[in-house]
Short mmCIF file of C-alpha atoms and ligand atoms in Angstrom, two decimals:
data_model
loop_
_atom_site.label_atom_id
_atom_site.label_comp_id
_atom_site.label_asym_id
_atom_site.label_seq_id
_atom_site.Cartn_x
_atom_site.Cartn_y
_atom_site.Cartn_z
CA MET M 210 79.06 100.73 165.85
CA LYS M 211 77.61 97.98 167.80
CA LEU M 212 77.09 94.88 165.50
CA THR M 213 75.69 91.28 165.61
CA ILE M 214 76.44 88.56 163.28
CA ILE M 215 74.56 85.49 163.39
CA GLY M 216 76.24 82.35 161.96
CA THR M 217 80.09 82.18 162.14
CA GLY M 218 80.81 79.99 159.39
CA TYR M 219 83.06 81.43 156.37
CA VAL M 220 81.21 84.45 155.67
CA GLY M 221 80.14 85.23 159.43
CA LEU M 222 83.52 84.59 161.02
CA VAL M 223 85.36 86.62 158.63
CA THR M 224 82.95 89.45 158.45
CA GLY M 225 82.90 89.72 162.37
CA ALA M 226 86.62 89.82 162.63
CA CYS M 227 86.92 92.33 159.65
CA PHE M 228 84.34 94.44 161.09
CA ALA M 229 86.25 94.46 164.66
CA GLU M 230 89.45 94.88 162.90
CA VAL M 231 88.26 98.41 161.64
CA GLY M 232 86.91 99.35 165.30
CA HIS M 233 83.33 98.18 165.45
CA GLN M 234 82.11 96.23 168.44
CA VAL M 235 81.20 92.80 167.09
CA VAL M 236 79.20 89.84 168.82
CA CYS M 237 79.29 86.85 166.78
CA VAL M 238 76.63 84.46 167.58
CA ASP M 239 76.26 80.56 166.42
CA ASN M 240 73.95 78.09 167.71
CA ASP M 241 76.81 75.21 167.69
CA ALA M 242 77.85 75.59 171.44
CA ALA M 243 80.72 73.35 170.91
CA LYS M 244 81.97 75.74 167.99
CA VAL M 245 81.27 78.79 169.97
CA LYS M 246 83.64 77.19 173.00
CA VAL M 247 86.17 76.81 170.65
CA LEU M 248 86.17 80.28 169.20
CA GLN M 249 85.99 81.59 172.77
CA ALA M 250 89.11 79.46 173.68
CA GLY M 251 90.92 81.06 170.67
CA GLY M 252 90.49 78.24 168.05
CA ILE M 253 89.53 78.71 164.36
CA PRO M 254 87.18 76.43 163.10
CA ILE M 255 88.51 76.62 159.64
CA TYR M 256 91.63 77.33 157.33
CA GLU M 257 91.47 80.90 156.06
CA PRO M 258 94.91 83.00 155.77
CA GLY M 259 95.40 85.68 158.09
CA LEU M 260 91.93 84.96 160.03
CA GLU M 261 93.28 83.58 163.08
CA GLU M 262 95.75 86.55 163.84
CA LEU M 263 92.62 88.89 163.03
CA VAL M 264 90.48 86.99 165.27
CA LYS M 265 93.11 86.74 168.21
CA LYS M 266 93.91 90.26 168.07
CA ASN M 267 90.50 91.57 168.26
CA VAL M 268 89.22 89.05 170.86
CA ALA M 269 92.41 90.44 172.83
CA ALA M 270 91.35 94.11 172.12
CA GLY M 271 87.64 93.52 173.31
CA ARG M 272 85.98 94.16 170.06
CA LEU M 273 85.08 90.68 169.49
CA SER M 274 83.29 87.94 171.36
CA PHE M 275 81.15 85.04 170.75
CA THR M 276 77.83 83.55 172.22
CA SER M 277 75.52 80.95 171.62
CA SER M 278 72.39 83.01 172.57
CA THR M 279 70.90 84.98 169.49
CA ALA M 280 68.77 86.79 172.29
CA GLU M 281 72.00 88.33 173.83
CA GLY M 282 73.03 89.13 170.18
CA VAL M 283 70.15 90.89 169.36
CA ALA M 284 70.15 93.14 172.41
CA LYS M 285 73.74 94.18 172.23
CA SER M 286 73.68 95.42 168.67
CA ASP M 287 71.60 97.79 166.53
CA VAL M 288 72.51 96.08 163.40
CA ILE M 289 71.98 92.44 163.19
CA PHE M 290 73.79 90.49 160.10
CA ILE M 291 72.28 87.28 158.87
CA ALA M 292 75.32 85.08 157.97
CA VAL M 293 73.53 81.60 158.16
CA PRO M 294 73.88 78.56 155.51
CA THR M 295 71.50 78.41 152.49
CA PRO M 296 72.22 74.86 151.25
CA PRO M 297 70.68 73.45 148.22
CA GLN M 298 67.72 71.20 148.32
CA PRO M 299 67.65 67.93 145.72
CA ASP M 300 65.91 69.84 143.09
CA GLY M 301 68.28 72.54 142.81
CA SER M 302 66.34 75.31 144.82
CA VAL M 303 67.66 76.69 148.35
CA ASP M 304 67.00 75.60 151.84
CA MET M 305 65.63 78.80 153.29
CA SER M 306 64.94 77.19 156.78
CA PHE M 307 67.98 78.42 158.49
CA ILE M 308 67.37 82.21 157.52
CA GLU M 309 63.48 81.60 158.41
CA LYS M 310 64.43 80.31 161.87
CA VAL M 311 67.08 83.25 162.44
CA ALA M 312 64.34 85.73 161.40
CA ARG M 313 61.78 84.40 163.93
CA GLU M 314 64.67 84.46 166.39
CA ILE M 315 65.42 87.90 165.66
CA ALA M 316 61.49 88.87 165.93
CA SER M 317 61.23 87.35 169.33
CA ALA M 318 64.32 88.88 170.79
CA MET M 319 63.59 92.57 169.56
CA THR M 320 62.62 95.19 171.87
CA ALA M 321 63.82 98.32 169.91
CA TYR M 322 64.68 99.41 166.37
CA LYS M 323 67.04 97.22 164.53
CA ILE M 324 68.61 96.80 160.97
CA VAL M 325 68.40 93.52 159.91
CA VAL M 326 70.87 92.60 157.26
CA ASP M 327 70.70 89.55 155.05
CA LYS M 328 74.59 88.53 154.11
CA SER M 329 73.72 84.78 153.14
CA THR M 330 73.39 84.22 149.69
CA VAL M 331 69.56 84.09 149.19
CA PRO M 332 67.06 83.99 146.18
CA VAL M 333 65.56 87.23 145.21
CA LYS M 334 62.47 88.52 147.36
CA THR M 335 64.07 86.75 150.59
CA GLY M 336 64.32 90.39 152.02
CA ASP M 337 60.24 90.64 151.65
CA GLN M 338 60.03 87.27 153.44
CA VAL M 339 62.25 88.19 156.19
CA ALA M 340 60.46 91.39 156.67
CA GLU M 341 57.19 89.66 156.60
CA THR M 342 58.38 87.06 159.12
CA ILE M 343 59.96 89.49 161.82
CA LYS M 344 56.61 91.34 161.43
CA ARG M 345 54.54 88.30 162.25
CA TYR M 346 56.94 87.14 165.28
CA ASN M 347 57.77 90.41 166.88
CA LYS M 348 55.61 90.81 169.86
CA ALA M 349 56.90 94.22 170.88
CA LYS M 350 55.57 95.44 167.28
CA VAL M 351 58.70 97.57 167.25
CA GLU M 352 60.05 99.35 163.77
CA PHE M 353 62.75 97.61 162.12
CA ASP M 354 64.50 97.59 158.59
CA VAL M 355 65.68 94.83 156.50
CA VAL M 356 68.55 95.24 154.16
CA SER M 357 70.27 92.86 151.62
CA ASN M 358 73.94 93.10 151.71
CA PRO M 359 75.51 90.19 149.95
CA GLU M 360 79.04 89.17 150.42
CA PHE M 361 81.38 88.58 147.52
CA LEU M 362 84.16 86.78 149.30
CA ARG M 363 86.52 84.22 147.96
CA GLU M 364 87.64 81.49 150.35
CA GLY M 365 91.37 81.51 150.70
CA PHE M 366 91.36 85.28 150.10
CA ALA M 367 88.44 85.76 152.33
CA VAL M 368 90.22 88.33 154.67
CA GLU M 369 91.72 90.43 151.79
CA ASP M 370 88.45 90.33 150.05
CA LEU M 371 86.62 91.70 152.80
CA MET M 372 89.24 94.30 153.84
CA LYS M 373 89.35 95.46 150.39
CA PRO M 374 85.98 94.99 148.68
CA ASP M 375 85.49 95.78 144.97
CA ARG M 376 82.26 96.99 145.59
CA VAL M 377 79.49 97.03 148.49
CA VAL M 378 76.00 96.15 147.62
CA ILE M 379 73.53 97.79 149.94
CA GLY M 380 69.63 96.89 149.23
CA VAL M 381 67.14 98.38 150.68
CA ARG M 382 63.35 98.83 150.87
CA SER M 383 63.36 102.46 152.54
CA GLN M 384 66.00 105.28 152.90
CA ARG M 385 66.36 104.98 156.76
CA PRO M 386 68.91 102.21 157.18
CA VAL M 387 71.20 103.91 154.28
CA ALA M 388 73.20 106.15 156.61
CA ALA M 389 73.95 103.42 159.19
CA MET M 390 74.90 100.97 156.53
CA LYS M 391 77.39 103.45 154.99
CA GLU M 392 78.96 104.19 158.29
CA ILE M 393 79.70 100.70 158.99
CA TYR M 394 81.54 99.97 155.59
CA GLU M 395 83.05 103.58 155.39
CA PRO M 396 86.38 102.32 156.95
CA PHE M 397 86.83 99.78 154.29
CA ASN M 398 87.12 102.86 151.49
CA ALA M 399 85.23 100.80 148.79
CA PRO M 400 82.69 102.07 146.32
CA ILE M 401 79.09 101.76 147.81
CA ILE M 402 75.93 101.01 145.50
CA VAL M 403 72.59 101.61 146.87
CA THR M 404 69.79 99.74 145.31
CA ASP M 405 66.35 98.31 145.70
CA ILE M 406 66.26 95.07 147.79
CA ASN M 407 65.30 92.89 144.92
CA SER M 408 68.52 94.10 142.63
CA ALA M 409 70.91 93.33 145.59
CA GLU M 410 69.66 89.94 145.85
CA LEU M 411 69.95 89.16 142.26
CA ILE M 412 73.40 91.08 141.98
CA LYS M 413 75.24 88.00 143.86
CA HIS M 414 73.76 85.23 141.96
CA ALA M 415 73.87 87.08 138.82
CA SER M 416 77.81 87.85 139.63
CA ASN M 417 78.53 84.13 140.49
CA SER M 418 76.78 82.63 137.89
CA PHE M 419 78.49 85.03 135.35
CA LEU M 420 82.05 84.05 136.92
CA ALA M 421 80.88 80.32 136.52
CA LEU M 422 80.08 81.06 133.01
CA LYS M 423 83.57 82.59 132.43
CA ILE M 424 85.13 79.26 133.65
CA SER M 425 82.83 77.06 131.22
CA TYR M 426 83.59 79.32 128.46
CA ILE M 427 87.36 78.91 128.69
CA ASN M 428 86.80 75.49 129.41
CA ALA M 429 84.90 74.82 126.10
CA VAL M 430 87.43 76.90 124.27
CA SER M 431 90.16 74.36 125.85
CA VAL M 432 88.28 71.60 123.69
CA LEU M 433 88.64 73.07 120.63
CA CYS M 434 92.28 74.20 121.49
CA GLU M 435 92.86 70.30 122.06
CA ALA M 436 91.27 69.54 118.62
CA ALA M 437 92.98 72.47 116.79
CA GLY M 438 96.52 72.18 118.49
CA ALA M 439 96.24 75.46 119.97
CA ASN M 440 97.23 76.50 123.56
CA VAL M 441 94.44 77.69 125.90
CA GLN M 442 96.63 79.84 128.14
CA GLU M 443 97.98 81.72 125.18
CA VAL M 444 94.14 82.05 124.01
CA ALA M 445 93.35 83.22 127.60
CA ALA M 446 96.26 85.66 127.73
CA GLY M 447 95.27 87.19 124.37
CA MET M 448 91.63 87.32 125.41
CA GLY M 449 92.19 89.00 128.82
CA MET M 450 94.31 91.72 127.61
CA ASP M 451 91.17 93.10 126.50
CA ALA M 452 89.86 95.25 129.29
CA ARG M 453 86.38 94.28 128.49
CA ILE M 454 87.18 90.72 128.99
CA GLY M 455 89.78 90.64 131.73
CA ARG M 456 92.30 87.62 132.39
CA ARG M 457 90.79 86.54 135.55
CA PHE M 458 88.58 83.35 135.83
CA LEU M 459 89.78 82.26 132.52
CA ASN M 460 91.58 79.31 133.68
CA ALA M 461 90.89 76.20 132.03
CA SER M 462 90.60 73.30 134.64
CA LEU M 463 89.27 69.99 135.29
CA GLY M 464 85.96 72.03 136.39
CA PHE M 465 84.64 74.49 139.00
CA GLY M 466 83.59 73.28 142.27
CA GLY M 467 83.40 74.47 145.95
CA SER M 468 80.42 75.65 148.14
CA CYS M 469 79.40 78.42 146.18
CA PHE M 470 79.29 77.83 142.33
CA PRO M 471 77.51 74.78 141.73
CA LYS M 472 74.93 75.70 144.25
CA ASP M 473 74.49 79.35 143.19
CA LEU M 474 74.15 78.11 139.47
CA SER M 475 71.43 75.49 140.60
CA ALA M 476 69.84 78.06 142.42
CA PHE M 477 69.73 80.97 139.77
CA VAL M 478 68.46 78.26 137.17
CA LYS M 479 65.36 77.70 139.66
CA ILE M 480 65.01 81.31 140.59
CA ALA M 481 64.64 81.67 136.89
CA GLU M 482 62.16 79.31 136.36
CA GLN M 483 59.97 80.47 139.48
CA VAL M 484 59.69 83.79 137.60
CA GLY M 485 59.16 82.18 134.19
CA TYR M 486 62.19 82.02 132.62
CA ASP M 487 64.28 79.17 131.12
CA PHE M 488 67.85 79.97 131.74
CA ARG M 489 69.47 77.79 129.23
CA LEU M 490 72.40 79.58 129.24
CA LEU M 491 73.27 78.50 132.60
CA LYS M 492 71.97 74.82 132.03
CA GLU M 493 74.75 74.58 129.48
CA VAL M 494 77.27 76.11 131.95
CA GLN M 495 76.53 73.16 133.92
CA SER M 496 76.75 70.73 131.39
CA ILE M 497 80.03 71.95 130.23
CA ASN M 498 81.63 71.79 133.63
CA VAL M 499 80.22 68.05 133.96
CA GLU M 500 81.79 67.18 130.78
CA GLN M 501 85.01 68.90 131.67
CA MET M 502 85.54 66.32 134.29
CA ASN M 503 84.32 63.38 132.27
CA ARG M 504 86.82 64.44 129.51
CA PHE M 505 89.49 64.32 132.32
CA VAL M 506 88.75 60.97 133.36
CA LYS M 507 88.71 59.67 129.93
CA LYS M 508 92.19 61.19 129.25
CA ILE M 509 93.54 59.36 132.26
CA THR M 510 91.72 56.00 130.93
CA GLU M 511 93.01 56.35 127.28
CA ILE M 512 96.60 56.39 128.51
CA LEU M 513 96.45 53.79 131.99
CA TRP M 514 94.23 51.53 129.95
CA VAL M 515 92.78 49.34 132.57
CA LEU M 516 92.49 51.09 136.10
CA LYS M 517 92.06 48.26 138.20
CA ASP M 518 94.97 47.64 140.34
CA LYS M 519 97.00 50.68 139.24
CA ASN M 520 98.35 52.85 141.81
CA ILE M 521 97.41 56.67 141.01
CA GLY M 522 99.27 59.42 142.97
CA VAL M 523 96.87 62.51 143.36
CA LEU M 524 98.31 65.94 144.14
CA GLY M 525 95.27 68.14 145.40
CA LEU M 526 92.22 67.67 147.43
CA ALA M 527 90.78 70.91 148.31
CA PHE M 528 88.35 72.56 145.70
CA LYS M 529 90.58 75.38 144.71
CA GLN M 530 94.22 76.59 146.18
CA ASN M 531 94.64 78.27 149.68
CA THR M 532 91.51 76.64 151.75
CA ASP M 533 91.15 73.46 153.50
CA ASP M 534 87.36 73.05 151.98
CA VAL M 535 86.52 70.05 150.41
CA ARG M 536 82.76 70.73 149.74
CA GLN M 537 82.04 70.00 146.05
CA SER M 538 85.59 69.51 145.56
CA PRO M 539 86.37 68.20 141.63
CA ALA M 540 89.58 66.74 143.43
CA ILE M 541 87.53 64.61 145.60
CA GLU M 542 84.98 63.69 142.62
CA LEU M 543 87.87 62.72 140.52
CA CYS M 544 89.48 60.49 143.04
CA GLN M 545 86.19 58.70 143.65
CA ARG M 546 85.83 58.00 139.85
CA LEU M 547 89.36 56.93 139.89
CA GLN M 548 88.58 54.62 142.82
CA LYS M 549 85.31 53.23 141.37
CA GLU M 550 87.57 52.30 138.26
CA GLY M 551 89.67 50.10 140.60
CA ALA M 552 92.54 52.28 140.92
CA ARG M 553 94.47 52.50 144.45
CA LEU M 554 95.11 56.16 145.42
CA ARG M 555 98.25 58.03 147.28
CA VAL M 556 96.93 61.44 147.81
CA HIS M 557 98.28 64.86 149.30
CA ASP M 558 96.92 68.07 150.05
CA PRO M 559 98.66 71.21 151.77
CA LYS M 560 95.88 72.12 154.00
CA ALA M 561 92.89 69.72 153.24
CA MET M 562 93.89 66.31 154.22
CA GLU M 563 91.97 66.08 157.36
CA LYS M 564 88.81 67.48 155.89
CA ALA M 565 89.32 64.93 152.86
CA ARG M 566 89.22 61.99 155.58
CA THR M 567 85.68 62.60 156.44
CA VAL M 568 84.67 62.10 152.88
CA LEU M 569 87.23 60.04 151.20
CA SER M 570 88.40 56.62 152.56
CA GLY M 571 90.24 53.82 150.94
CA VAL M 572 93.09 55.76 149.76
CA THR M 573 96.79 56.33 151.57
CA TYR M 574 97.20 59.98 153.03
CA VAL M 575 100.68 61.07 152.13
CA ASP M 576 102.21 63.82 154.27
CA ASP M 577 104.90 64.78 151.82
CA MET M 578 104.07 65.98 148.38
CA ASN M 579 107.28 64.53 146.98
CA ALA M 580 106.62 61.07 148.26
CA VAL M 581 103.35 60.43 146.41
CA ALA M 582 104.50 59.39 143.16
CA ASP M 583 106.39 56.42 144.97
CA GLY M 584 105.53 53.28 143.55
CA CYS M 585 102.65 54.88 141.32
CA ASP M 586 101.76 54.56 137.70
CA ALA M 587 100.79 58.15 137.08
CA LEU M 588 100.35 61.40 138.80
CA VAL M 589 97.51 63.65 138.94
CA ILE M 590 97.34 67.25 139.60
CA ALA M 591 93.68 68.22 140.97
CA THR M 592 94.34 71.33 142.68
CA GLU M 593 96.06 74.52 141.62
CA TRP M 594 98.31 74.67 144.96
CA ASP M 595 101.24 76.88 144.16
CA GLU M 596 103.61 74.66 146.13
CA PHE M 597 103.04 71.83 143.59
CA LYS M 598 104.86 73.77 141.04
CA GLN M 599 108.05 73.50 143.64
CA LEU M 600 107.43 69.54 143.06
CA ASP M 601 110.71 67.47 142.60
CA LEU M 602 109.93 66.26 139.20
CA GLU M 603 113.20 64.37 138.97
CA ARG M 604 112.45 62.47 141.91
CA ALA M 605 109.15 61.94 140.82
CA ARG M 606 109.98 60.61 137.40
CA ARG M 607 112.24 58.26 139.11
CA ALA M 608 109.51 56.88 141.65
CA LEU M 609 107.23 56.26 138.75
CA SER M 610 106.87 53.21 136.88
CA HIS M 611 106.58 55.17 133.91
CA PRO M 612 106.76 59.15 134.14
CA ILE M 613 103.00 59.78 133.23
CA MET M 614 101.58 63.04 134.48
CA PHE M 615 97.70 64.35 134.11
CA ASP M 616 97.85 67.87 134.87
CA GLY M 617 94.15 69.13 135.53
CA ARG M 618 95.40 72.73 136.36
CA ASN M 619 97.87 73.46 133.71
CA LEU M 620 100.67 74.07 136.43
CA PHE M 621 103.45 73.04 134.26
CA ASP M 622 105.09 74.22 130.80
CA ALA M 623 103.86 71.43 128.60
CA ALA M 624 107.06 71.72 126.05
CA GLU M 625 109.47 71.26 128.91
CA MET M 626 107.96 68.32 130.58
CA GLU M 627 107.90 66.63 127.45
CA LYS M 628 111.60 67.49 126.68
CA ALA M 629 112.13 66.17 130.05
CA GLY M 630 110.53 62.87 129.19
CA TRP M 631 107.25 63.06 130.84
CA ILE M 632 103.95 61.91 129.03
CA TYR M 633 102.19 65.06 130.01
CA LYS M 634 98.68 65.59 129.44
CA SER M 635 96.98 68.77 130.59
CA ILE M 636 93.87 70.84 129.89
CA GLY M 637 93.52 72.89 126.19
CA ARG M 638 97.34 72.34 125.21
C1 UDX O 171 83.31 82.30 144.71
C2 UDX O 171 83.17 83.66 144.09
O1 UDX O 171 84.54 83.84 143.71
C3 UDX O 171 83.05 84.44 145.61
O2 UDX O 171 82.93 85.84 144.88
C4 UDX O 171 81.84 83.97 145.82
O3 UDX O 171 81.61 85.08 147.28
C5 UDX O 171 81.88 82.74 146.73
O4 UDX O 171 82.12 81.70 145.30
P1 UDX O 171 84.69 80.57 145.76
O5 UDX O 171 84.06 79.56 145.84
O6 UDX O 171 85.76 80.89 147.31
O7 UDX O 171 84.49 81.95 145.39
O8 UDX O 171 86.15 80.39 144.97
P2 UDX O 171 86.37 80.81 143.64
O9 UDX O 171 88.05 81.38 143.73
O10 UDX O 171 86.09 81.76 142.79
O11 UDX O 171 86.75 79.35 142.79
C6 UDX O 171 85.57 78.51 142.40
C7 UDX O 171 85.92 77.25 141.83
O12 UDX O 171 86.60 77.78 140.35
C8 UDX O 171 87.37 76.72 142.12
O13 UDX O 171 87.12 75.09 141.97
C9 UDX O 171 88.37 76.85 141.35
O14 UDX O 171 89.36 76.01 140.99
C10 UDX O 171 87.85 77.27 139.78
N1 UDX O 171 88.26 78.00 138.96
C11 UDX O 171 88.44 79.26 139.40
C12 UDX O 171 88.49 77.75 137.76
O15 UDX O 171 88.43 76.29 137.49
N2 UDX O 171 89.17 78.53 136.86
C13 UDX O 171 89.28 79.76 137.15
O16 UDX O 171 90.00 80.51 136.13
C14 UDX O 171 88.95 80.16 138.64
#
């Protein structure tokens, strides 16, 4: 099928590449002309495993192209996906100006029936607003349908999540676009659920908020584990064996971050407020997340006492492993809090150093993870990168003034670390 994706961020670019991979003819549109040039020249603006190969292969096969003209994108396809940012506003509500602008642009360019699909994460009832906007700004008065098709990809696993989705949600206002939407997703062999448009929009916020709740839940349990002398990983393993609960998203940590969970939680609380419901449960999820970071900083100061002029090595800057994304990264927040206390930092991340430089200054960026500990008073693990498990612990132990590690991601075995002479403080153990 001929498909256009407007917005080439994480969601738009990966969606475009995966649609092309299964044989659709895809045009990706972005109003950032410089970004389009990079993409046309074979460059990829983000790090995402497998994405570069996919884009190159499908561009070469003539199934994937890039343009900065929305009109061109709209003219070339029957189905137009909107994948533009919906950033948070200071009060937690969602800034809908990009969606509204794209809806107007699509409306101005439309001369025949189109299916306009929203893929961005949006508040419930956005579909109605988009439909109203298109109706108002389409001079040709052509017929169209608006569909909600939320995206559930995780950064770092975006290609995998898109190629093998757990489910595809299609929210519609009428039956007319259903067959085309099913045809688009048929090659992915995933269960498809067709709902009304408001329900589809709610599924996205409700899912992300639930996952964040799961993390805050285990983080709260981790506090109990510490107080009671239990091990949160064993508790999570035991809980997770119940199929109704599941082991995933039960990793206690220094808190969740990223461009989705914090934003989607605030938005969902706000959406609830707007329809007259005080979603206190989610407010608590947010507070637990804040407290989790506070508690971790306290753990560090309790042992190092005065942080002023202490040298601390920090492993991890990305908000989680397998990505170079540092937006709302707990690791960056932690660095900034340690800096505020006067600590000097040596930092490393396998992929996120370049992006971190734009938000974190006054630290020493170290290329070799094993050299981070050199001349430091303590080592901190802030992101759950698998490669950190291969850290040369013996070398680190010798390089530190005293072998102290604060592990915000529970990467190492606590008993073994202590046996090896470390003062090892992790989460919930
Ligand atoms: C999330 C959703 O998983 C995805 O479905 C949605 O489309 C976008 O938001 P993402 O933000 O890419 O994806 O990251 P995710 O893997 O969900 O992790 C979010 C944060 O939670 C990270 O900071 C991660 O380190 C943290 N986390 C995750 C935990 O602290 N513990 C866990 O058990 C899982």
